[in-house]
mmCIF file of C-alpha atoms in Angstrom:
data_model
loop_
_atom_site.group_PDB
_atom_site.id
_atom_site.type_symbol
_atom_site.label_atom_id
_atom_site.label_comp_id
_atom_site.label_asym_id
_atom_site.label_seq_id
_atom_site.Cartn_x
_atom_site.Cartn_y
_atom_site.Cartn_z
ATOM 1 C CA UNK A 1 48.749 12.366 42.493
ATOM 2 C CA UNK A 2 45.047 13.141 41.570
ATOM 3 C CA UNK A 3 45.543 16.748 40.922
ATOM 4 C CA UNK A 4 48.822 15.725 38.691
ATOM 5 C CA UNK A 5 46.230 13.030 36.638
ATOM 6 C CA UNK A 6 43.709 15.832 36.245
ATOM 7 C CA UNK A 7 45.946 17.693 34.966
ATOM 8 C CA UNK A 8 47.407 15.472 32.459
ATOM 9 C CA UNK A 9 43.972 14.579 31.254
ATOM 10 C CA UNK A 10 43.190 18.355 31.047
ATOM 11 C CA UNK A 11 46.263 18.381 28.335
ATOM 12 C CA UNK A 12 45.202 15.376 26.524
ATOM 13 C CA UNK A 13 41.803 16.906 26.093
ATOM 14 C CA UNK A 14 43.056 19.747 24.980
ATOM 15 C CA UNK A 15 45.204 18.356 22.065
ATOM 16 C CA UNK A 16 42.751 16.308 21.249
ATOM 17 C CA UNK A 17 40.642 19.817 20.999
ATOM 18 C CA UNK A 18 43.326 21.075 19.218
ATOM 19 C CA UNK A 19 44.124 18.605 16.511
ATOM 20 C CA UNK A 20 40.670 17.825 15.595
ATOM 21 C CA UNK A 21 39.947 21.440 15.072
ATOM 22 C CA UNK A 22 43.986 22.530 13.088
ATOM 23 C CA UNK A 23 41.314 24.878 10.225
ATOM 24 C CA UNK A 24 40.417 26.803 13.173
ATOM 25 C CA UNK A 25 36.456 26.645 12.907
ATOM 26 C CA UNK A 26 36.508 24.055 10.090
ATOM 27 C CA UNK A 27 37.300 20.738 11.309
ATOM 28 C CA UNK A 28 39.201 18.427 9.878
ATOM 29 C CA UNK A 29 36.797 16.090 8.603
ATOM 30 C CA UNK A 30 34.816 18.663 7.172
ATOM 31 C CA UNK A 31 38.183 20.405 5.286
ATOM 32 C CA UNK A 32 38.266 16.520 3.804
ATOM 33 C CA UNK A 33 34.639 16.408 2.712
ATOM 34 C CA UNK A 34 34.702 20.011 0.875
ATOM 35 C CA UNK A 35 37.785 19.275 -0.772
ATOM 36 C CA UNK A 36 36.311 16.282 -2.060
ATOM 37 C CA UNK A 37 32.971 18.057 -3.045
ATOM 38 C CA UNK A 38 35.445 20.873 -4.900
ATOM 39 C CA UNK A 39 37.370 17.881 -7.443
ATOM 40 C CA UNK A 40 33.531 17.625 -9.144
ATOM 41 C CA UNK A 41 33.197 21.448 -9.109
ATOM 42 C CA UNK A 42 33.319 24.126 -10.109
ATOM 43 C CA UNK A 43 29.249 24.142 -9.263
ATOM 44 C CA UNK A 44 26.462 26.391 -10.170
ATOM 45 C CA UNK A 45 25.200 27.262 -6.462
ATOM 46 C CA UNK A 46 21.219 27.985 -5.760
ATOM 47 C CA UNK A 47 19.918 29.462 -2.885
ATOM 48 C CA UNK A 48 16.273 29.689 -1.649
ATOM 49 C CA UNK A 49 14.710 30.898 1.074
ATOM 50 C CA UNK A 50 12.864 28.071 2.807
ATOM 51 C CA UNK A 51 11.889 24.468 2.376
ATOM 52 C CA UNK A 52 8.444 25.905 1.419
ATOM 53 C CA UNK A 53 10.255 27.200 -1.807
ATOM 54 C CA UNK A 54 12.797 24.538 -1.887
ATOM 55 C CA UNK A 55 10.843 21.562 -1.695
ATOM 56 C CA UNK A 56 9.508 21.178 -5.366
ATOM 57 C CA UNK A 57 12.711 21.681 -6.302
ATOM 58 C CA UNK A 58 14.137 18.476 -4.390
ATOM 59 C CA UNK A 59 11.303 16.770 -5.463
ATOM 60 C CA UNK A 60 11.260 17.160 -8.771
ATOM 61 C CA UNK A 61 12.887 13.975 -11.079
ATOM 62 C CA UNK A 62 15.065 16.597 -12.246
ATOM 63 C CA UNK A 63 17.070 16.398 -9.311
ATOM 64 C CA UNK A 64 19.670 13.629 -8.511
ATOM 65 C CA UNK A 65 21.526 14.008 -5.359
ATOM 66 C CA UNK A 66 25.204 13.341 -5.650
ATOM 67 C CA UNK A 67 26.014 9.480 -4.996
ATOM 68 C CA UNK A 68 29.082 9.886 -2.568
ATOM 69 C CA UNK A 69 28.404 13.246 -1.245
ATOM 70 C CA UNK A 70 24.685 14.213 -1.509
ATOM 71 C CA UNK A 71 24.718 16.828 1.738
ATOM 72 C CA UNK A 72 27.508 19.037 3.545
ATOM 73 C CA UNK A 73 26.162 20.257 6.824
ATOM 74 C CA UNK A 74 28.315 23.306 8.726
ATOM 75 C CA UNK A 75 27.655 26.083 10.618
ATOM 76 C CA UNK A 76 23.865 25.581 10.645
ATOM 77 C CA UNK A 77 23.878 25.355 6.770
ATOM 78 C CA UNK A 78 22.876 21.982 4.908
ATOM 79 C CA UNK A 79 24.183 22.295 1.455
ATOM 80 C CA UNK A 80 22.666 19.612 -0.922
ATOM 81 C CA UNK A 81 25.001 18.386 -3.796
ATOM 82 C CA UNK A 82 23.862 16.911 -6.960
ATOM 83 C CA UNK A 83 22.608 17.504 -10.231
ATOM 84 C CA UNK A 84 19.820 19.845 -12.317
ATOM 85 C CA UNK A 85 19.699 19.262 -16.015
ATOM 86 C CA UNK A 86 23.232 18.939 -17.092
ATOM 87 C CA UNK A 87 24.620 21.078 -14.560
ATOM 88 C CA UNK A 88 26.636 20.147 -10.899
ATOM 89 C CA UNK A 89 24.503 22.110 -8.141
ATOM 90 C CA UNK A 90 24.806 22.765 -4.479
ATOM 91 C CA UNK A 91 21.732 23.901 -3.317
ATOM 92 C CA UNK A 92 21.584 25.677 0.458
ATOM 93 C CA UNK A 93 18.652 27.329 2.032
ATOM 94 C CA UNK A 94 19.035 30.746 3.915
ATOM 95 C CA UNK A 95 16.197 31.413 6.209
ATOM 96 C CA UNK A 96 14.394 34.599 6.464
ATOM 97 C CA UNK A 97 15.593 37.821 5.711
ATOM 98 C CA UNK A 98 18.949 39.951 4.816
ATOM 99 C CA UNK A 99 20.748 38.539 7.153
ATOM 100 C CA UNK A 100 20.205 35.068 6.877
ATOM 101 C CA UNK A 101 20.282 35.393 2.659
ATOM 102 C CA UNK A 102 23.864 36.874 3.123
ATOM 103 C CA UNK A 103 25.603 34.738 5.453
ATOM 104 C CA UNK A 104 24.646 31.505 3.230
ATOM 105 C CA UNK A 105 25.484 32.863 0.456
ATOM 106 C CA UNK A 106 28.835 34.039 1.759
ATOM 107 C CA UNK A 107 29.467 30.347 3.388
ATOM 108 C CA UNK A 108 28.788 28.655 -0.044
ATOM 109 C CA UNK A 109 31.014 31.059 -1.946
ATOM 110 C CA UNK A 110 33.441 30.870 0.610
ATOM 111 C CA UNK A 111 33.676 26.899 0.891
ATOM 112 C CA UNK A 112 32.581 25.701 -2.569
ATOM 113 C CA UNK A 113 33.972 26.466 -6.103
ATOM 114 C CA UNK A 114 30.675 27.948 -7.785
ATOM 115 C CA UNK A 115 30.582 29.459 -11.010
ATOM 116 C CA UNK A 116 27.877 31.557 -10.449
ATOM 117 C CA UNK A 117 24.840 31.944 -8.390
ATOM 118 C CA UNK A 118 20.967 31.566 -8.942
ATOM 119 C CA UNK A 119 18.939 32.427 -6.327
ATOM 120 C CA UNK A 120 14.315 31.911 -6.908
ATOM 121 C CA UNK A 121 11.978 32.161 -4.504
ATOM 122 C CA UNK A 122 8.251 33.739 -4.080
ATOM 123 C CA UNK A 123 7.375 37.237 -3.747
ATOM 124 C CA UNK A 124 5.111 40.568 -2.696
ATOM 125 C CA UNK A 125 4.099 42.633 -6.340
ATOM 126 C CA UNK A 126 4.232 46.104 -5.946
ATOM 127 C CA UNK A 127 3.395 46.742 -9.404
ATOM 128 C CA UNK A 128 -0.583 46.118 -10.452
ATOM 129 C CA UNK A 129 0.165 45.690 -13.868
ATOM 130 C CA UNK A 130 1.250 42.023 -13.098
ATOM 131 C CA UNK A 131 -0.704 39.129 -11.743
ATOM 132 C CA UNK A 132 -0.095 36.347 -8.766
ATOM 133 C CA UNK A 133 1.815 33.157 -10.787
ATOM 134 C CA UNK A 134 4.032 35.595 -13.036
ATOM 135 C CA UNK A 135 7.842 35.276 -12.496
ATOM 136 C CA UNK A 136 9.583 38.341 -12.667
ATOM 137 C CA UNK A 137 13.186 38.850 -13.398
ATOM 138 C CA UNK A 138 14.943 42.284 -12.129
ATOM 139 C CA UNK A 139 17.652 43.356 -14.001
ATOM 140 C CA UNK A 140 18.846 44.938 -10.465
ATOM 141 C CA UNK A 141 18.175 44.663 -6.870
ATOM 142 C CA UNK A 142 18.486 47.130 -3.988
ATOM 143 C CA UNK A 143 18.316 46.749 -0.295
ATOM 144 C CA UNK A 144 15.771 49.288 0.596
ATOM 145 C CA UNK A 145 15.885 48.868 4.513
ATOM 146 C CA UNK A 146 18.951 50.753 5.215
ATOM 147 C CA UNK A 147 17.955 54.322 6.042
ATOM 148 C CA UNK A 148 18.890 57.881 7.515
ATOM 149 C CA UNK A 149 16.355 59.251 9.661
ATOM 150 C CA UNK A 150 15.984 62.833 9.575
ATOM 151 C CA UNK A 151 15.764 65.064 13.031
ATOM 152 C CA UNK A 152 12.647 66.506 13.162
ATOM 153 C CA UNK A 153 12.617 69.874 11.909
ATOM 154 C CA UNK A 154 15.344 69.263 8.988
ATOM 155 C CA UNK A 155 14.175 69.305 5.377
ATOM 156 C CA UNK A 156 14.940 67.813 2.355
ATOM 157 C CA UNK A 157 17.905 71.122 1.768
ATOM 158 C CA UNK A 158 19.361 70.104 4.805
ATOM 159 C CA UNK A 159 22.470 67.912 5.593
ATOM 160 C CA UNK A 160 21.976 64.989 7.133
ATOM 161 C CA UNK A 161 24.165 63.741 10.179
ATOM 162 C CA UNK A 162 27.604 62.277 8.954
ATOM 163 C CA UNK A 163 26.722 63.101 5.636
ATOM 164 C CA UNK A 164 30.006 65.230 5.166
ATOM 165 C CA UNK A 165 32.149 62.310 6.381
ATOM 166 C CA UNK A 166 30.791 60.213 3.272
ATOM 167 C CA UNK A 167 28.478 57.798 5.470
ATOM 168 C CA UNK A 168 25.168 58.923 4.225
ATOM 169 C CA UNK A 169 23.704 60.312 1.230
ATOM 170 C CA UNK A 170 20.754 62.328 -0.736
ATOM 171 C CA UNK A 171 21.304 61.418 -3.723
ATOM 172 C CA UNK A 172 18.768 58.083 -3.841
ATOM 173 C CA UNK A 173 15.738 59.738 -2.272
ATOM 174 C CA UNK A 174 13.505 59.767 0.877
ATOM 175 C CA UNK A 175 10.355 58.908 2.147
ATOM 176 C CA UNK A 176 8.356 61.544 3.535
ATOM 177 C CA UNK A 177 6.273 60.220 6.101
ATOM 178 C CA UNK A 178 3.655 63.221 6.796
ATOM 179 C CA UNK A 179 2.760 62.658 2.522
ATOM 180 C CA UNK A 180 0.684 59.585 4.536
ATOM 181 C CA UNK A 181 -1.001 61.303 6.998
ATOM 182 C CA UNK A 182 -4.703 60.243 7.308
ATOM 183 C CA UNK A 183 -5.108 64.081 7.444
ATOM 184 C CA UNK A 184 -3.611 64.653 4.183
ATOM 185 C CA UNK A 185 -6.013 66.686 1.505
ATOM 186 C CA UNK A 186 -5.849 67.596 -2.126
ATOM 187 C CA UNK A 187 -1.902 66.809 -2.365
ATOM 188 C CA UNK A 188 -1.201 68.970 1.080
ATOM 189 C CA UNK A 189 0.736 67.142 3.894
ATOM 190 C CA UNK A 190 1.172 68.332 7.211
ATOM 191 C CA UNK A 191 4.273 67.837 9.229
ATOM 192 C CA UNK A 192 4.807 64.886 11.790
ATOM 193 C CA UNK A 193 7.760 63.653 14.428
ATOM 194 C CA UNK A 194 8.374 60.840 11.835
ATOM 195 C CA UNK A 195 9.682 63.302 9.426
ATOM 196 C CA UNK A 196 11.545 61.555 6.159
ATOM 197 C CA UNK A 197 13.684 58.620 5.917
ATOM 198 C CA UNK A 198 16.591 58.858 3.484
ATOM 199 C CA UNK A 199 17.868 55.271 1.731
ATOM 200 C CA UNK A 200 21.241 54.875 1.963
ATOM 201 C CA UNK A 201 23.523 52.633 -0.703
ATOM 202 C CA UNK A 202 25.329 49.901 1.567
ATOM 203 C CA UNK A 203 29.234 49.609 2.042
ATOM 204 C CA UNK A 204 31.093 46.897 0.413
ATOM 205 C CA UNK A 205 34.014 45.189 0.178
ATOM 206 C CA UNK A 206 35.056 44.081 -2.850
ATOM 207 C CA UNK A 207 37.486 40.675 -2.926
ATOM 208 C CA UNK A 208 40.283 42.517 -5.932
ATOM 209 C CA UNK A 209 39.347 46.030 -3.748
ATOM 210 C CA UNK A 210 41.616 47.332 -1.074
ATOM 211 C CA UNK A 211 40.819 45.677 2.412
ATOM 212 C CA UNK A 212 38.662 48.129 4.698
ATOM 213 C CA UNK A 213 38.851 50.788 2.146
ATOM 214 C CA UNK A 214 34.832 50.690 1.311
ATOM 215 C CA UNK A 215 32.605 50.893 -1.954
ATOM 216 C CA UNK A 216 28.693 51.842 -1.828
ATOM 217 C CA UNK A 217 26.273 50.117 -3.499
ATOM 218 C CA UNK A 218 22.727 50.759 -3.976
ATOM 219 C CA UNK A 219 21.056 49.047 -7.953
ATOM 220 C CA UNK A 220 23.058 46.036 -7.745
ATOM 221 C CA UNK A 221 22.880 44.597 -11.310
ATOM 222 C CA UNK A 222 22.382 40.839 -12.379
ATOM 223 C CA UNK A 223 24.859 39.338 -14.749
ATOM 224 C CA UNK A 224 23.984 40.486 -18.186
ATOM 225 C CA UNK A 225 24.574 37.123 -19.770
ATOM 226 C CA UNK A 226 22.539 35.388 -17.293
ATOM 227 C CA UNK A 227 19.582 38.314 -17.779
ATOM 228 C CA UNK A 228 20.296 37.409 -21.566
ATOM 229 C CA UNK A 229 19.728 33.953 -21.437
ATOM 230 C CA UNK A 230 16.102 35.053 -19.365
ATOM 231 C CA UNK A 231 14.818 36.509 -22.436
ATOM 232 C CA UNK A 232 14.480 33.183 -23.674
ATOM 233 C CA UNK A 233 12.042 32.107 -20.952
ATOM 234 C CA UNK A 234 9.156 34.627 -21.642
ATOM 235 C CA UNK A 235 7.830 31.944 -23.750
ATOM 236 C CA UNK A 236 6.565 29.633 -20.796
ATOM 237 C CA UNK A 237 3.617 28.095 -20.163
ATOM 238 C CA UNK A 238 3.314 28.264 -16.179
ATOM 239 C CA UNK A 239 0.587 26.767 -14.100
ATOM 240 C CA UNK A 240 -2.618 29.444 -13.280
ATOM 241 C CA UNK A 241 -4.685 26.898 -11.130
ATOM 242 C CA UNK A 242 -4.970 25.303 -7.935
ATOM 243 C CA UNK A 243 -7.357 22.663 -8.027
ATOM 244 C CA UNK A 244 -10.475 24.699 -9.578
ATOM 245 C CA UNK A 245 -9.104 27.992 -8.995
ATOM 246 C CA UNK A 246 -7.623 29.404 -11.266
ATOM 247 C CA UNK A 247 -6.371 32.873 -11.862
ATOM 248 C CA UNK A 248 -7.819 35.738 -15.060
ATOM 249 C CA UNK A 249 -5.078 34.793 -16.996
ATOM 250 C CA UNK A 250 -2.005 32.705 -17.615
ATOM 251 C CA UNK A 251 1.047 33.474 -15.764
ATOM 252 C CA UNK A 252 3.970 34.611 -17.230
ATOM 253 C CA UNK A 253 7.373 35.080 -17.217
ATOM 254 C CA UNK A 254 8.444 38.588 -17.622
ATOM 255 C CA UNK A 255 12.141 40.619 -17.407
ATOM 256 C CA UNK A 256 11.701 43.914 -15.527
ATOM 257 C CA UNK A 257 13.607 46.744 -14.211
ATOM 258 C CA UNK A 258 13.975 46.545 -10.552
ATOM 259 C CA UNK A 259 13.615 44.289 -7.225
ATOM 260 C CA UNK A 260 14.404 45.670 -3.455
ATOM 261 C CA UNK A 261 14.704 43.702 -0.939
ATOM 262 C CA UNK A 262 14.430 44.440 3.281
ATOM 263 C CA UNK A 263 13.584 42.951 6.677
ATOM 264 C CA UNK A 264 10.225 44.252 5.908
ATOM 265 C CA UNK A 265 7.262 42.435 5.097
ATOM 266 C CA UNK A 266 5.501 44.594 3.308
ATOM 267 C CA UNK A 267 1.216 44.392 3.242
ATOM 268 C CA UNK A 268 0.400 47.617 2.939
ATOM 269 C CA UNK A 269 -0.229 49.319 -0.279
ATOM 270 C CA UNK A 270 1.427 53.193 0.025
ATOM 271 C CA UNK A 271 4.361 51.360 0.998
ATOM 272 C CA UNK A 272 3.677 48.987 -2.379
ATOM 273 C CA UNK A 273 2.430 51.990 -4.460
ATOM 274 C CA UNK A 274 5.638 54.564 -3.450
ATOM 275 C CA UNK A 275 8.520 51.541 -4.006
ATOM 276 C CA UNK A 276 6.517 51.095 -7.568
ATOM 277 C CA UNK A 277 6.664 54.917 -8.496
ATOM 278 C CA UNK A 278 9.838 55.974 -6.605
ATOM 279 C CA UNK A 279 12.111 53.112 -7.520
ATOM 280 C CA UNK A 280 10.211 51.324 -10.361
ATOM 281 C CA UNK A 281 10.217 48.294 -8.216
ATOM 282 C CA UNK A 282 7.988 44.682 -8.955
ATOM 283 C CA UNK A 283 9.053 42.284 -6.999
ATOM 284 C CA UNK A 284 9.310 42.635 -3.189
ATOM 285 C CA UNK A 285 10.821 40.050 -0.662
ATOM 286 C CA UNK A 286 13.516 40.213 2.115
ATOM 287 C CA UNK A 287 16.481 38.350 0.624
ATOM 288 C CA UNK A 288 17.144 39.087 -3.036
ATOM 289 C CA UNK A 289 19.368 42.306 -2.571
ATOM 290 C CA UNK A 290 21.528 39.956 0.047
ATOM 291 C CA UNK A 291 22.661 37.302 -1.918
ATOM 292 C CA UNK A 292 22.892 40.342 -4.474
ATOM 293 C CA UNK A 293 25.429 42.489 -2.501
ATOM 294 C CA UNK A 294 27.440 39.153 -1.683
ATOM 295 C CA UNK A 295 27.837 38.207 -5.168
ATOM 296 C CA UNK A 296 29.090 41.567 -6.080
ATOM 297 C CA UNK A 297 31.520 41.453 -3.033
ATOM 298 C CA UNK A 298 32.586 38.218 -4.336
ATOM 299 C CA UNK A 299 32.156 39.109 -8.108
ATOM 300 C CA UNK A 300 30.499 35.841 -9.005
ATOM 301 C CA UNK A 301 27.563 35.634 -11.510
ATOM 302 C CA UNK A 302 24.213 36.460 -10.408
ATOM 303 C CA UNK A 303 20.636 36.400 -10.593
ATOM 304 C CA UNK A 304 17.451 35.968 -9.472
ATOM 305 C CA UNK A 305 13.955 34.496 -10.232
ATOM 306 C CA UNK A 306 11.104 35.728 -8.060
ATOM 307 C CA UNK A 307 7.312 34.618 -8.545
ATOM 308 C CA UNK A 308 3.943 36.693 -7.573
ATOM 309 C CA UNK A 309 2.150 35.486 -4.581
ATOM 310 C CA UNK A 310 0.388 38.754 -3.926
ATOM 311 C CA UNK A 311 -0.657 42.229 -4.581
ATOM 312 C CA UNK A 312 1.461 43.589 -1.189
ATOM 313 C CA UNK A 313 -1.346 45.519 0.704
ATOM 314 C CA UNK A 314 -4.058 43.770 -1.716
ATOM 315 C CA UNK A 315 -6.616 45.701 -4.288
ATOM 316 C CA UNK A 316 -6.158 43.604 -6.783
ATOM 317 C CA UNK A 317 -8.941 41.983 -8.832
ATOM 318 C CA UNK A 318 -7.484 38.509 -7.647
ATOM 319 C CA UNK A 319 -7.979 37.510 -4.058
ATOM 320 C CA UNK A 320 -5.346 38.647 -2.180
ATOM 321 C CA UNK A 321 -4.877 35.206 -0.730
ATOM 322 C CA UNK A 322 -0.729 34.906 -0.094
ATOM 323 C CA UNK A 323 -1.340 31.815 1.793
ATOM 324 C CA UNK A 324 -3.418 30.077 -0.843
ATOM 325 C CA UNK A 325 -1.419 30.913 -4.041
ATOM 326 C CA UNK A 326 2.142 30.788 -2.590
ATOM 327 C CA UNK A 327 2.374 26.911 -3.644
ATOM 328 C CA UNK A 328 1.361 27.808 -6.642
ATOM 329 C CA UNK A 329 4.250 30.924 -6.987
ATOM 330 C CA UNK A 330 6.415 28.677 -5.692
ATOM 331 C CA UNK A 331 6.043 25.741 -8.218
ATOM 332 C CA UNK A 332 6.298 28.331 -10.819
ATOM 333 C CA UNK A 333 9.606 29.506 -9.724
ATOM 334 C CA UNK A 334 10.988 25.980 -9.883
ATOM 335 C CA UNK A 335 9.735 25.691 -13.082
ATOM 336 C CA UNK A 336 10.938 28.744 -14.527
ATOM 337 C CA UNK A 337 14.749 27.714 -12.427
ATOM 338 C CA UNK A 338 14.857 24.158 -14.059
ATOM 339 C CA UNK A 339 14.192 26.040 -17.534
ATOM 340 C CA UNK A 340 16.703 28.674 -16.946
ATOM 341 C CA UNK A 341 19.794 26.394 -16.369
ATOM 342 C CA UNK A 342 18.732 24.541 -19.251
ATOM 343 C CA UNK A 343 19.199 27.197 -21.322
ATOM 344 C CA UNK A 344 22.446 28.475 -19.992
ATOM 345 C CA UNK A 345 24.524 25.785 -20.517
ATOM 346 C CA UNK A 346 27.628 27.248 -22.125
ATOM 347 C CA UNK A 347 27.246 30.690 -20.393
ATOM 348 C CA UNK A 348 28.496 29.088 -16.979
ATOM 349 C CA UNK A 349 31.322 28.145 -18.563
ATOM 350 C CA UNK A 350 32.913 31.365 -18.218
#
């Protein structure tokens, strides 16, 4: 009799199990809540980082959390809803690196109606001709961390492994290691196990491709209505000091070329100084390219705002203090953010 009323409890937990989970990993409730949260949408989505870069954003007056529904938490994702300017937001924060930056941004595409994505944050420079406090704007973004490593021995004229399948390529470049060699004279490099590192484009899936039939992708391009609208933000007046330090000159806000992106945090100036002449590269952080790739995958409107906090590997005529201007960086990028979606009103309406 207690076996068959274990039993029967067993099945009752079960259903129970069952019925409160009928959207398979999305519960019920939560189905009810993002349904909800969609009527107001469709939303412009941002996504930052950290709380470090997210907090003067949530604390600024320009940001009114949503009355009925101000946060969605799933999957270990809080997604703030509300408004910035004259625009609906949801607002979720990724954590560090790729792969963090591309599994938010796939959850809030995935869950939420969003008409396009910004995504701001602080960054490493590689290029010297810009200061700490300026907000650069790449027209594309790369991931830069996905490599081929050669077999000792092989050359630049020589295939690498798979390459004949259509996995890897030549055709972006490679990093010769031995061109680093503390032992290096007058432009002469000699060889080392390390050998070079090919980059490699990454495979995607487009949503209106064929399923498992891949795409590569290596300059990911922002929206060029969105990179539009930037040029109207070179104007700025951004903040140079913290408390009586201030930087030579006033920081700007400036359009460039490229951004990469990696699970590489990079403080060491070759590595700054070859991204910069290789790849015409500024900005340099570990989640841009990410949220880039998604957005392509799920061909929703893109960019992204990064702002200086240091020279990567230092030698710059400012104090290569990362920890002491990042607030600083940071506040800038809100600034330039709340500016940006000011101006674009109109141009999310697509």
């Amino acid at each position: 009799m207690v076996c068959h009323l274990k039993i029967l409890f067993l099945g009752f937990l079960a259903f129970v199990s069952i019925s409160c989970r009928a959207d398979g990993a999305i519960s019920t409730r939560i189905m009810k809540n993002i349904g909800r949260i969609n009527k107001e949408g469709p939303y412009l989505g941002l996504v930052v980082p950290n709380s470090f870069e997210m907090s003067p954003l949530l604390q600024s007056p320009s940001f009114v959390p949503d009355e009925n529904s101000p946060i969605l938490d799933f999957s270990g994702r809080r997604f703030r809803i509300g408004r910035l300017e004259n625009e609906t937001v949801i607002i979720v924060m990724t954590g560090l690196g790729m792969l963090n930056a591309g599994i938010a941004t796939e959850l809030l595409l995935s869950l939420f109606k969003v008409k396009g994505v910004v995504h701001f944050g602080i960054a490493g420079n590689a290029n010297p001709e810009l200061q700490i406090g300026d907000v650069t704007i790449p027209q594309y973004w790369a991931h830069t961390g996905l490599w081929n490593w050669q077999r000792y021995g092989d050359g630049p004229d020589d295939e690498l492994s798979l390459e004949s399948n259509g996995d890897y390529t030549r055709t972006i470049g490679y990093l010769k290691f031995s061109d680093y060699n503390n032992d290096t004279n007058n432009g002469n490099s000699s060889g080392n196990l390390l050998n070079n590192v090919w980059y490699q484009p990454e495979e995607i899936f487009p949503i209106n491709g064929t399923p498992e039939v891949r795409q590569h992708a290596f300059w990911v391009p922002v929206n060029e209505q969105y990179f539009a609208v930037a040029e109207k933000l070179e104007d700025m007046k951004l903040e140079g000091c913290i408390n009586s330090t201030c930087l030579p000159r006033t920081p700007i806000v400036i359009r460039v070329e490229r951004g990469s992106s990696a699970n590489i945090f990079v403080d060491n100036a070759a590595y700054r100084q070859f991204l910069n002449s290789k790849f015409n590269v500024t900005p340099i952080d570990m989640e841009s390219a990410a949220v880039a790739l998604i957005c392509l995958q799920q061909r929703t409107p893109f960019i992204a705002l990064r702002s200086l906090s240091d020279l990567a590997g230092g030698g710059s005529s400012v104090s290569n203090e990362a920890a002491f201007f990042s607030p600083l960086a940071a506040q800038n990028a809100v600034a330039v953010v709340l500016k940006f979606i000011a101006e674009i009103d109109g141009v999310l309406a697509m």
